[in-house]
């Protein structure tokens, strides 16, 4: 019953995002893309982080494990702006991101990456065991074959992002971080 | 029905109790129902809003878990919110309508969740179902479904209703008790009153009285009843006293009546005597009215007939009975003589009724039954009684006869006055007493100048005609005179008149004078002469008309002829046109043939030269010579040229004939005046008829110098043809036709003379008549010269004829050179 329900949920989401393979079983990353899209609704960015001309960047860093699933978000609305999905390397452009997805391949570099955006209102997202403990704000994990997420409240606070209590209620809260 | 009756007969006390109880029961029942219904509606509303707030709470809390598909979180929200309430089933549906999470009360069965419309509520028998959308950030994520068990609620309501009804029943019982006690205060005095009444009516005892308590309506009623009893008692006593006196009074009244009776009888005798006198008077009056020739009517003050005598009735055409009682004005005085309505205000009869003044009138009309009228002369006199006007008498006479006589007299005198004849009246002394206007016109006297004068005034002393004295003597002797005579006018002029004198007699057949009527004969004579003149003119006109008629007939015949000619012309033109073509190539071929033959002869000459220079010709040319001999080549050589020449001439001639034929029969759709050479026309015509001429005569032309003249060429050609053909036909065996032309001033002439047999003088005058011919039947129509004559006339020319029997005839046609332009 839970599986069927999960599937239908993603189908509903795909109706919003118009995914390519809506009626096939949604892939793990399609679910994660949908989660990012929805999580963003519960996060408040400070005014300074307003992107240039209505563009909100969703940056993908590292080897993309999604197989392009995140592209589905391209142009979808986020508040008054629209998502712009971009691939980034480790350059200065990271500061321009509103959401930064850090792939598992960057595990070794994670400390450096986070230092680069220290203090910037960037919602860091990952799906690698232990990321949250190291200072990534939202980290996906699997439980009973379902996608769940953990939130590092301290990291969010440092980045100047306010996360809705309704979202926090659903997440596993991780405290502690570097420094 | 039965129930109503038993209620009506029931005692008042019971009625009061019944009414009071019914009213109270109705009031209590209504209040209880309202209270219970009100409580039911309140509870319902409250329960729904409570459920809705639960649903809203669940929606707010479960939305994020639905977004992130966290079933456990959602189930926890349901458990937390619904845990300790009446809600037995709570479900969260996702957007697809699938169950996302569910909470059930321990005893509640699984399944059986009616899916109702989102954001609504539904009451079933023992359940309330409420649905609400799950909203977050303006988006719908699913639906909350809540189901509440209403059994507890219903039990509460039942308890409440029961309590209400028990209370109402208690109140009702108290009311019943109070009513049965209180009604006695009203009912008891009424019962007392009715008891006394029963006693009075059964025993006729008017001395009893009803005890009176208080001053309410029943107290007042009892008092009034007591008063009534007292009055009845008093009247009974007075009645007894009165009957004792009655007998005495009756005796006295009888004596009085007897005295009255006696007086009445005396009066009756007196009246009978008076009536007899009255009857006699009335009879006499009736006789007078009956025999009177005048119409007499009496009217009452309103103008209605009271009496109408037989003369009046006869004149009006009614029966007297019909008129009595009817209004006089509207019956016979409603319109004036000219038919316009006669208003009552102007009516003299009515006026007399109003003011009592006697009025006379003449010249008005009264109207008969049936709408005819007659002129009358009438008097209306008021009828007065005790100084008041009670009516009117109208006495009238039909004056139709008088009017007629007057009118007749007027007509006669008018006839005399208007007569065209002069009329004079004299007395026996022959003094003039009247002259009519015609007399005054004829003799120039005015009436004043001659009236009183002797008729001898008119005498003309010439000794020929009879004078007035003589004529009156003759009239006196013979009864009348009639004859022509002369009379003198005022200016001394003698006037010839036809005079009639007659004797005039008066009503006693005595001679009272003479009447003379005179008709002016001078004008009559004039008129006669004029009529004669007119007659002559008419005869002339008639002759002219006859002539014109004949001309018209002639014109018609000519029209026919000229149409015939036109169609022949058309035919000729068509033939000429058809011949023209073959003639054309024959002509040119002949030319070529001439050249070829010339060439042949040249070649032949060359050969002969060679032949002559040959040394031994006989041996060589023996065959040739023989052939030459045989065909007579020398002759051919000469003759071929002659033949060609002749053929050429022949063709030329045919060409010319054809051309002439075309010229001659030139078809003019509308006659066109054109300047034309007359000689040319004559030549063309000659050519056309050459066949008829050539065997009988030689034609000699002696043409003068002529200018072109305005003419209708084809018509003129027709004239020439007719003249030439006639000339040819007049020649029996062989003769000569001479054509001459010449000019004389503004005219030219063409003369065709023949040496034929000539025309007899008696035929000369018919020469140009249509259908006059001397030729055998079938040879001539008799129209040729007639048509020619008309054509020449149309050209404003003329034709002259000279003929001598046995020597020949010459026609000369004169034509003007220029035609005067006519508007036609």
mmCIF file of C-alpha atoms in Angstrom, chain B residues 676-680 682 702-709 720 740-744 747-750 815 817:
data_model
loop_
_atom_site.group_PDB
_atom_site.id
_atom_site.type_symbol
_atom_site.label_atom_id
_atom_site.label_comp_id
_atom_site.label_asym_id
_atom_site.label_seq_id
_atom_site.Cartn_x
_atom_site.Cartn_y
_atom_site.Cartn_z
ATOM 1 C CA UNK B 676 -30.633 64.499 -111.768
ATOM 2 C CA UNK B 677 -30.003 64.705 -115.464
ATOM 3 C CA UNK B 678 -33.314 64.166 -117.232
ATOM 4 C CA UNK B 679 -31.660 62.960 -120.429
ATOM 5 C CA UNK B 680 -29.894 60.281 -118.537
ATOM 6 C CA UNK B 682 -34.865 59.038 -120.490
ATOM 7 C CA UNK B 702 -34.116 65.979 -130.092
ATOM 8 C CA UNK B 703 -32.573 66.925 -126.790
ATOM 9 C CA UNK B 704 -32.134 70.537 -125.824
ATOM 10 C CA UNK B 705 -29.781 71.934 -123.179
ATOM 11 C CA UNK B 706 -31.095 70.920 -119.748
ATOM 12 C CA UNK B 707 -29.746 71.503 -116.261
ATOM 13 C CA UNK B 708 -30.052 68.833 -113.575
ATOM 14 C CA UNK B 709 -33.435 69.149 -111.913
ATOM 15 C CA UNK B 720 -41.118 58.394 -119.148
ATOM 16 C CA UNK B 740 -37.842 66.410 -127.385
ATOM 17 C CA UNK B 741 -36.633 68.351 -124.440
ATOM 18 C CA UNK B 742 -36.209 71.999 -123.657
ATOM 19 C CA UNK B 743 -35.996 74.665 -121.024
ATOM 20 C CA UNK B 744 -38.268 77.580 -120.514
ATOM 21 C CA UNK B 747 -38.947 74.959 -115.971
ATOM 22 C CA UNK B 748 -37.972 72.188 -118.353
ATOM 23 C CA UNK B 749 -40.189 70.173 -120.593
ATOM 24 C CA UNK B 750 -40.029 66.703 -122.088
ATOM 25 C CA UNK B 815 -41.158 70.179 -114.540
ATOM 26 C CA UNK B 817 -35.930 72.922 -112.083
#
